[in-house]
PDB file of C-alpha atoms in Angstrom:
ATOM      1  CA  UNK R 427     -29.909 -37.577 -43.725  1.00 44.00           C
ATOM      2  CA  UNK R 428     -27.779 -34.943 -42.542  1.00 41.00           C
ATOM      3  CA  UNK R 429     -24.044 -34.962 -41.368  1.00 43.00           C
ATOM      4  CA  UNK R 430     -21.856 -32.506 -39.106  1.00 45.00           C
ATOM      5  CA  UNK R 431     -18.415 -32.851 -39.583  1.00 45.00           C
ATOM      6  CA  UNK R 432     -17.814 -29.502 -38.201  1.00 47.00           C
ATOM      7  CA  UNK R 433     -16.898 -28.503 -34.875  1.00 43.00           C
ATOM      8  CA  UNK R 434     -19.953 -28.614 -32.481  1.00 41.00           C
ATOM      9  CA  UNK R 435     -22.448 -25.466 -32.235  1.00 44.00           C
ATOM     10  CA  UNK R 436     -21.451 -25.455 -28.161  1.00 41.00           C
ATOM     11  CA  UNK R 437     -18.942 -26.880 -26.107  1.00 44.00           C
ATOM     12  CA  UNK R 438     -18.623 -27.234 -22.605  1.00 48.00           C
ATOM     13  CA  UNK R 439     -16.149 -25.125 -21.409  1.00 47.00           C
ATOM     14  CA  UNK R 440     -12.824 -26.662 -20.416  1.00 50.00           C
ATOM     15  CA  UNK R 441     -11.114 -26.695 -16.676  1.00 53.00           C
ATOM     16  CA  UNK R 442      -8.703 -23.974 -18.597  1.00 64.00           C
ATOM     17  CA  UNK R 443     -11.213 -22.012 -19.859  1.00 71.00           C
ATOM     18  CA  UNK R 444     -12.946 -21.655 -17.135  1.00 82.00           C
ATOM     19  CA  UNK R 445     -10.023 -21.241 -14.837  1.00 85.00           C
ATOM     20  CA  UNK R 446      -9.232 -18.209 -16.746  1.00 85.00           C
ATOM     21  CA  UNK R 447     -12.790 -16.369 -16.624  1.00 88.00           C
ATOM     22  CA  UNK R 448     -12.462 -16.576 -13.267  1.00 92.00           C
ATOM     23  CA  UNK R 449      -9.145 -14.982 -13.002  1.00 92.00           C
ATOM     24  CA  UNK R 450     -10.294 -12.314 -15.471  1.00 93.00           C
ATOM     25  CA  UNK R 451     -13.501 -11.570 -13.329  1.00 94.00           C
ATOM     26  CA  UNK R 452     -11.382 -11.075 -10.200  1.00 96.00           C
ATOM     27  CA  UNK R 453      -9.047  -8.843 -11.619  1.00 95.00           C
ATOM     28  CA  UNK R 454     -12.481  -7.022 -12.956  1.00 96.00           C
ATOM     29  CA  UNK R 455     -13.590  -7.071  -9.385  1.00 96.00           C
ATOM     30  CA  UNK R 456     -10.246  -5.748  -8.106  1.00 96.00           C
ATOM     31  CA  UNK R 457     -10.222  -2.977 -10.699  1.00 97.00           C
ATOM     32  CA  UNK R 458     -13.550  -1.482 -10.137  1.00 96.00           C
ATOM     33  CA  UNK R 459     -12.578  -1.179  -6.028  1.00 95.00           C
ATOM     34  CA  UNK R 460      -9.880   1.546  -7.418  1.00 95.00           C
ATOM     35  CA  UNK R 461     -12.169   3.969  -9.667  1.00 95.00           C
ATOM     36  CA  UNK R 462     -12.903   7.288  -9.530  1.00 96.00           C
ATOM     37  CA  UNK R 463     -11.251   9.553  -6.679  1.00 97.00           C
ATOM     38  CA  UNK R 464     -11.034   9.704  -3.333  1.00 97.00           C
ATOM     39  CA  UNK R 465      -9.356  13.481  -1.724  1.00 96.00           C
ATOM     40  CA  UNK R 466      -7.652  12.601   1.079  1.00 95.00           C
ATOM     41  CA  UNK R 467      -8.486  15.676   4.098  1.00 91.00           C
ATOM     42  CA  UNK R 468      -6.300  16.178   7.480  1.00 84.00           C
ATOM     43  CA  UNK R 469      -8.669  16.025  10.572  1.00 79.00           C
ATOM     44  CA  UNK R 470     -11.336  18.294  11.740  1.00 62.00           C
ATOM     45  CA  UNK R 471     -10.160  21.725  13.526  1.00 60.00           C
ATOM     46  CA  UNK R 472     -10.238  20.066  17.378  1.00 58.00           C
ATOM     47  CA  UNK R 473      -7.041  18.353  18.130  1.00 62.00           C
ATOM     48  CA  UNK R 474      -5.275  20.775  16.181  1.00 66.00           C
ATOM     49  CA  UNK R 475      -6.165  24.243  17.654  1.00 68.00           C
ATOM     50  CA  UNK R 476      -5.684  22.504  20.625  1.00 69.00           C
ATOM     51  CA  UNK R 477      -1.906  21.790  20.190  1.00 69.00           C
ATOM     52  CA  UNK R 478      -1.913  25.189  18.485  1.00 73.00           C
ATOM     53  CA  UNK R 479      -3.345  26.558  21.849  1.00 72.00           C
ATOM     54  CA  UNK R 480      -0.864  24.329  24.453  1.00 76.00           C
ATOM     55  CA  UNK R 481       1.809  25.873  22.320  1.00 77.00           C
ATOM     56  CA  UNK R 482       0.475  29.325  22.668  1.00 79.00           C
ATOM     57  CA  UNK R 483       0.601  28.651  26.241  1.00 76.00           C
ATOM     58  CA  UNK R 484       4.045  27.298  26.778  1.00 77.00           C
ATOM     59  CA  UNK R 485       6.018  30.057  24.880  1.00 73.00           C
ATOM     60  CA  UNK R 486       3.942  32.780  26.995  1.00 74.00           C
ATOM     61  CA  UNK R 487       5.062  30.948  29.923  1.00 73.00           C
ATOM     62  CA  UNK R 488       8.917  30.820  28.938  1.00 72.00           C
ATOM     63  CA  UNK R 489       8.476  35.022  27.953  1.00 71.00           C
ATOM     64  CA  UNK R 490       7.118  35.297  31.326  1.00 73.00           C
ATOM     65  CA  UNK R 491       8.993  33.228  33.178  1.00 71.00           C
ATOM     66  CA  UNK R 492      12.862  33.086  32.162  1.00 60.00           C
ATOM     67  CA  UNK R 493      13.368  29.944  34.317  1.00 54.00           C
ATOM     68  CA  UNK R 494      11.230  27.816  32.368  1.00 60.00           C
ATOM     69  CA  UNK R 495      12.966  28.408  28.565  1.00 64.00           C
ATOM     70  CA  UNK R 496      12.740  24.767  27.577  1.00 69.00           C
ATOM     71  CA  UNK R 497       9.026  25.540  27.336  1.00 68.00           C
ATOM     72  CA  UNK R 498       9.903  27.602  24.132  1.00 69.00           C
ATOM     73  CA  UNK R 499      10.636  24.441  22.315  1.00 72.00           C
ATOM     74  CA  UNK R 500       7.460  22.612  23.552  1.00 74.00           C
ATOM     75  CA  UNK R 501       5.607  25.864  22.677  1.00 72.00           C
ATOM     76  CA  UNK R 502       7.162  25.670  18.960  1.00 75.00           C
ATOM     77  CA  UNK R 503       6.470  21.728  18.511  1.00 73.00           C
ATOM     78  CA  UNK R 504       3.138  22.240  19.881  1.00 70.00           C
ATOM     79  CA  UNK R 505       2.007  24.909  18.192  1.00 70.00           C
ATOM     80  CA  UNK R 506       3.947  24.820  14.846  1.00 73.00           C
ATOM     81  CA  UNK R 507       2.031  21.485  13.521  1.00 71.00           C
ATOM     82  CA  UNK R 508      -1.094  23.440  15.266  1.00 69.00           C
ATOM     83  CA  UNK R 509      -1.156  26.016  12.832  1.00 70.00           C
ATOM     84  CA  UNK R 510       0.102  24.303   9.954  1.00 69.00           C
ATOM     85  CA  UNK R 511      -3.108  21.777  10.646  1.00 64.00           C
ATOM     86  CA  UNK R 512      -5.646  24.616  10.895  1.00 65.00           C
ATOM     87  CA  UNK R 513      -4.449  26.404   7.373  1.00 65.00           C
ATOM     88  CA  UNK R 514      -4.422  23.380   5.473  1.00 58.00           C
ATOM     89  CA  UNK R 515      -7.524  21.456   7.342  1.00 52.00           C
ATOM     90  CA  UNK R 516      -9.938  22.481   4.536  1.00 64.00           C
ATOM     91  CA  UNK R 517      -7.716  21.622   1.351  1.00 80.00           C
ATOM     92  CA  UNK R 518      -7.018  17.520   0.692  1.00 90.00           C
ATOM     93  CA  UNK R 519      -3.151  16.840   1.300  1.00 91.00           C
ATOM     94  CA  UNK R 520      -3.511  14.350  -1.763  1.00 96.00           C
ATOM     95  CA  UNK R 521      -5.755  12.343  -3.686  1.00 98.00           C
ATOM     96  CA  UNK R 522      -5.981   8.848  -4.877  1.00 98.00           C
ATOM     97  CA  UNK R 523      -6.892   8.775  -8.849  1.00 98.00           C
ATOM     98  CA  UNK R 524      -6.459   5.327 -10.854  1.00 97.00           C
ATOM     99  CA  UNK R 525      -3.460   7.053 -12.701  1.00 97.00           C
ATOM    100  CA  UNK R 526      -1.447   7.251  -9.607  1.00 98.00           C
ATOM    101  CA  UNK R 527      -1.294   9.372  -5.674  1.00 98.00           C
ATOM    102  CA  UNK R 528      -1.952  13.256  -6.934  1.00 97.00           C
ATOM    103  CA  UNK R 529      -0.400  16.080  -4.574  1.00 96.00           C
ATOM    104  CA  UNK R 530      -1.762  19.158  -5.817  1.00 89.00           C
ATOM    105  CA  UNK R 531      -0.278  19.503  -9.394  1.00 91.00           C
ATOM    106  CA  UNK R 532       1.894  16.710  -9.119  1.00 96.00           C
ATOM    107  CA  UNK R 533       1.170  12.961  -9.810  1.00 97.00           C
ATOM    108  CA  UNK R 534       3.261   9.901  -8.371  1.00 98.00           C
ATOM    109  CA  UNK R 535       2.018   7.168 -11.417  1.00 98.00           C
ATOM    110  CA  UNK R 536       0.874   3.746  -9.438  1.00 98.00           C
ATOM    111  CA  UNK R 537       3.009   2.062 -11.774  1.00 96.00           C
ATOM    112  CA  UNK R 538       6.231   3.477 -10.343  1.00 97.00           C
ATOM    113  CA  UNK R 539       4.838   3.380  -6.732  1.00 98.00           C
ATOM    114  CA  UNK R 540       6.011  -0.723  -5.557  1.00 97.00           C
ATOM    115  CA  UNK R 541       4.779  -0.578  -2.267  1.00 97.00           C
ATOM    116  CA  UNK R 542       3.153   1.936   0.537  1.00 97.00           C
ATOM    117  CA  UNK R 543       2.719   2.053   4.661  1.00 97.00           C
ATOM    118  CA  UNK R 544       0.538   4.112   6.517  1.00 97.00           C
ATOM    119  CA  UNK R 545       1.769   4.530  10.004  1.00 95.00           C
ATOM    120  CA  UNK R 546       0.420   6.112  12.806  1.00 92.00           C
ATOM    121  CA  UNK R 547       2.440   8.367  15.590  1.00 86.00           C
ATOM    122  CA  UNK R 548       0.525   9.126  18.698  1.00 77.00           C
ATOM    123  CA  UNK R 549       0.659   8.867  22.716  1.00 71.00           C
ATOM    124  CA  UNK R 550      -1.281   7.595  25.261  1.00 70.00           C
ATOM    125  CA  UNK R 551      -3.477   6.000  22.324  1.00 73.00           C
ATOM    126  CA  UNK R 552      -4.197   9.219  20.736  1.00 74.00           C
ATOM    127  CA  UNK R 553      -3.377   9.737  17.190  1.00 78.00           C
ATOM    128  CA  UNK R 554      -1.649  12.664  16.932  1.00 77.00           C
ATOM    129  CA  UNK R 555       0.504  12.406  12.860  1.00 84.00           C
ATOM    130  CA  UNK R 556      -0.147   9.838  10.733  1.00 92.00           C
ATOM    131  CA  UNK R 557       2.563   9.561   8.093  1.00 95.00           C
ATOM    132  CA  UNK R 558       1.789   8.134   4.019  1.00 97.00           C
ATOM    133  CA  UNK R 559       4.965   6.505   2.829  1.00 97.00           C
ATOM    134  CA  UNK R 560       5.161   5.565  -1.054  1.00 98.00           C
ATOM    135  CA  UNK R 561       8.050   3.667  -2.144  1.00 97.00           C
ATOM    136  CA  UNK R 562       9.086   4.023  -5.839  1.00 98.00           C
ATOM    137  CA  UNK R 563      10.365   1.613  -8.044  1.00 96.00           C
ATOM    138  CA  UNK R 564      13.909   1.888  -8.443  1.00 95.00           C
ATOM    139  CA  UNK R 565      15.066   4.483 -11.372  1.00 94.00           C
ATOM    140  CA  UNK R 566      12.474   6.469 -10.640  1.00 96.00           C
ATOM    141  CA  UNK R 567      12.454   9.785  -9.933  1.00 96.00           C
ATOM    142  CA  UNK R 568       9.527  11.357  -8.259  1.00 96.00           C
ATOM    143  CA  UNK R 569       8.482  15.259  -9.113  1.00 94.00           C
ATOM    144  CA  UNK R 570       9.695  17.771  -6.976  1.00 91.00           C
ATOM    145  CA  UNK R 571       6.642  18.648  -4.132  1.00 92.00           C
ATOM    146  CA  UNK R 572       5.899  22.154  -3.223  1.00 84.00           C
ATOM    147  CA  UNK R 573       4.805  21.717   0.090  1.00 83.00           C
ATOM    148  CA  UNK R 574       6.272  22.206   3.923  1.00 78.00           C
ATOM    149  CA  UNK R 575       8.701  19.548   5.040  1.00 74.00           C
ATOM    150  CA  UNK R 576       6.845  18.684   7.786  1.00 73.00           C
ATOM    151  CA  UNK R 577       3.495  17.991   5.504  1.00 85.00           C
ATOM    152  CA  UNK R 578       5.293  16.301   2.342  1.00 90.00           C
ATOM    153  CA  UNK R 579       8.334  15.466   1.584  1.00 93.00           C
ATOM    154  CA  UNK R 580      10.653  13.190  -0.802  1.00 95.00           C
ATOM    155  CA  UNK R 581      13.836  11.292   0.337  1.00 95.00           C
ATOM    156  CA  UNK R 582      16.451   9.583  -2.131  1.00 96.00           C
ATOM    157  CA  UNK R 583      17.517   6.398  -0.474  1.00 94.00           C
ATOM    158  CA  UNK R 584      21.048   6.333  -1.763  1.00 92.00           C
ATOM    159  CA  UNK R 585      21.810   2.293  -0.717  1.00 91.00           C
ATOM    160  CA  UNK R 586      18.643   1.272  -1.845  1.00 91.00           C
ATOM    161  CA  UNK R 587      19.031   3.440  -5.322  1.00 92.00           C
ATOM    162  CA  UNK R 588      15.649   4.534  -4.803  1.00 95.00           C
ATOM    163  CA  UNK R 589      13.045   7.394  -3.639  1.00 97.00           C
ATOM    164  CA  UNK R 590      10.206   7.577  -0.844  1.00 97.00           C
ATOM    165  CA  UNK R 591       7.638  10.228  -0.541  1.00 97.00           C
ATOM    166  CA  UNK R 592       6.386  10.738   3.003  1.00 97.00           C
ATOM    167  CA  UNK R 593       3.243  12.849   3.329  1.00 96.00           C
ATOM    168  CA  UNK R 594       2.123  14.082   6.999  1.00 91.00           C
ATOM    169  CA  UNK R 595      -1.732  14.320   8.296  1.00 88.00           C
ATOM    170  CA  UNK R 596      -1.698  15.993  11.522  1.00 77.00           C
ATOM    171  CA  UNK R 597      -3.647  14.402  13.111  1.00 78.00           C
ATOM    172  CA  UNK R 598      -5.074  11.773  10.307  1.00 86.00           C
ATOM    173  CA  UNK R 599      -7.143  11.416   7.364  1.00 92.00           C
ATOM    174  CA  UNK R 600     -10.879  12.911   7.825  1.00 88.00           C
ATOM    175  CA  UNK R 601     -13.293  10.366   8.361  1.00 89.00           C
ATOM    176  CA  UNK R 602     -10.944   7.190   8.592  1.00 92.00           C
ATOM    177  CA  UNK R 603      -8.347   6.051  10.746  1.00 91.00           C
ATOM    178  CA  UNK R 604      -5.353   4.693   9.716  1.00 93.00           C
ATOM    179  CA  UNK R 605      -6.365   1.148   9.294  1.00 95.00           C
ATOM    180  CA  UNK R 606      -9.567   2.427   6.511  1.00 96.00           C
ATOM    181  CA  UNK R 607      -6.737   4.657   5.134  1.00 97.00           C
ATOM    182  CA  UNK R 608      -4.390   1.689   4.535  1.00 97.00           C
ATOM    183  CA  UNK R 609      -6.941  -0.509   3.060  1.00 97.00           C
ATOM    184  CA  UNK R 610      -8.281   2.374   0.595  1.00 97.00           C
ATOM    185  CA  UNK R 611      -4.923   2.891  -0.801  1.00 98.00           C
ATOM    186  CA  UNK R 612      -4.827  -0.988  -1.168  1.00 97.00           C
ATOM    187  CA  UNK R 613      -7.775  -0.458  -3.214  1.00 98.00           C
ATOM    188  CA  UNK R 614      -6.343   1.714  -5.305  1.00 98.00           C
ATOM    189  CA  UNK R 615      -2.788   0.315  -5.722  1.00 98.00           C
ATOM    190  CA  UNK R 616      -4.175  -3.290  -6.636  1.00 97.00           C
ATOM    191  CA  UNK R 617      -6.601  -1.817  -8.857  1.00 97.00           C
ATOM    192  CA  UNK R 618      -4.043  -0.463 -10.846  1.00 97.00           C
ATOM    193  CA  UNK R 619      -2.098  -3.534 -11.049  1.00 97.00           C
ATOM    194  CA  UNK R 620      -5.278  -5.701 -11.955  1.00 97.00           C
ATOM    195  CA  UNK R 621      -5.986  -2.940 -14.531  1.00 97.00           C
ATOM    196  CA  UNK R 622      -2.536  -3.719 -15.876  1.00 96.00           C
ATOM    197  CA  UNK R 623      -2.868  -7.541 -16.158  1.00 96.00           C
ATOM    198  CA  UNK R 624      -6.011  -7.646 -17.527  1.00 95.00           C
ATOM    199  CA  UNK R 625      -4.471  -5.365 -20.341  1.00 94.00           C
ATOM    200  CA  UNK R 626      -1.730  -7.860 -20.501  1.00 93.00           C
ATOM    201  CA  UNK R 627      -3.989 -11.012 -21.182  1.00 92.00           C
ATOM    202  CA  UNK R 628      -6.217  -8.806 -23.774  1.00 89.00           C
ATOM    203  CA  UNK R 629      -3.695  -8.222 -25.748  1.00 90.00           C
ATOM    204  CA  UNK R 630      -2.116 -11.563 -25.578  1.00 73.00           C
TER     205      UNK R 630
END
C-alpha cells in the first residue's frame, strides 16, 4: 500500500497561470521585433540633385535677369536642402538600437522617449521632407546634436516642461516610406517597453 499526501507530481495549469504565460510570450514576441539595428539612410541621389539643380537654375536666372530677384530665394530653398541631401545621402541620419534612437555619437534612451510621429511634407503627392519627431519624457534633457538645423534639431517646449527632437530626411528614409518608417520605430519603441515589463514581472 502506498500513500501520497504530498502535493501532486503535475497539475493542470490554472486560468491565472496560464493567463500569464501568455502575456509573458507576447511581450517575448514584442521584444524580439526591436533587436539588433536598423541605420536609418536619406533617399537615393535623384530627387535631390534635382532640387539642387532647379535651384542652380533659379539664382542664375535672378543674376541674369534683375527683374526676376524673388527667384534668389526659390534658388536658395531649392537648392540649399539639394546639397545638404547629396553630402549626407551616403551616411544614416540615425539609427534605431534597443538602447534608444542613436544620432551619430549621441543616444536619445527609449526610456526617456514617451512618444514619436513621423510626418511627411510633400506636394502634388510627392514626398519631398519627411520629419522624425521624438517626444521626451518630461525632466529630461536630451544631448546637445551636432548637426545642421535643417537636418536635426532639439526644441524645449517651455509650457509643456519638456523637449522634442526633430530629425529631417530630405526626401525620406531609403527603402521605406513613411508609413514602413513609422511602424519600424513602433517596433523598436514597444520592444523596449516589453523588454522593460518582462524585467518587471522577473523580478517580481
Amino acid at each position: 500500500m502506498t500513500s501520497n499526501t504530498g502535493a501532486p507530481r503535475h497539475q493542470k495549469p490554472t486560468h491565472s497561470h496560464t493567463g500569464h504565460d501568455a502575456h509573458v510570450a507576447e511581450l517575448e514576441k514584442i521584444a524580439a521585433a526591436g533587436r539588433g539595428r536598423v541605420d536609418i539612410i536619406p533617399q537615393a541621389i535623384a530627387i535631390p540633385a534635382v532640387l539642387a539643380l532647379c535651384g542652380a537654375l533659379c539664382i542664375y536666372a535672378a543674376v541674369t535677369n534683375t527683374a526676376v530677384s524673388w527667384a534668389y530665394l526659390v534658388g536658395a530653398a531649392l537648392l540649399v536642402p539639394g546639397i545638404l541631401s547629396l553630402l549626407i545621402r551616403r551616411k544614416p541620419l540615425f539609427a534605431l538600437t534597443e538602447e534608444g534612437v542613436r544620432v551619430q555619437d549621441v543616444l536619445l534612451p527609449w526610456d526617456h522617449i514617451e512618444d514619436y510621429v513621423v510626418t511627411d511634407n510633400g506636394y502634388n503627392g510627392f514626398t519631398m521632407h519627411t520629419n522624425v519627431g521624438l517626444i521626451h519624457a518630461a525632466g529630461y534633457t536630451p544631448p546637445k546634436l551636432t548637426l545642421f538645423r535643417m537636418v536635426g534639431q532639439t526644441i524645449h517646449k517651455r509650457k509643456e516642461g519638456r523637449y522634442e527632437t526633430h530629425l529631417g530626411l530630405w526626401v525620406g528614409a531609403k527603402g521605406m516610406n513613411g508609413e514602413k518608417l513609422a511602424k519600424r520605430i513602433d517596433e523598436f519603441f514597444s520592444a523596449a517597453r516589453a523588454r522593460a515589463e518582462l524585467a518587471r514581472l522577473r523580478a517580481g
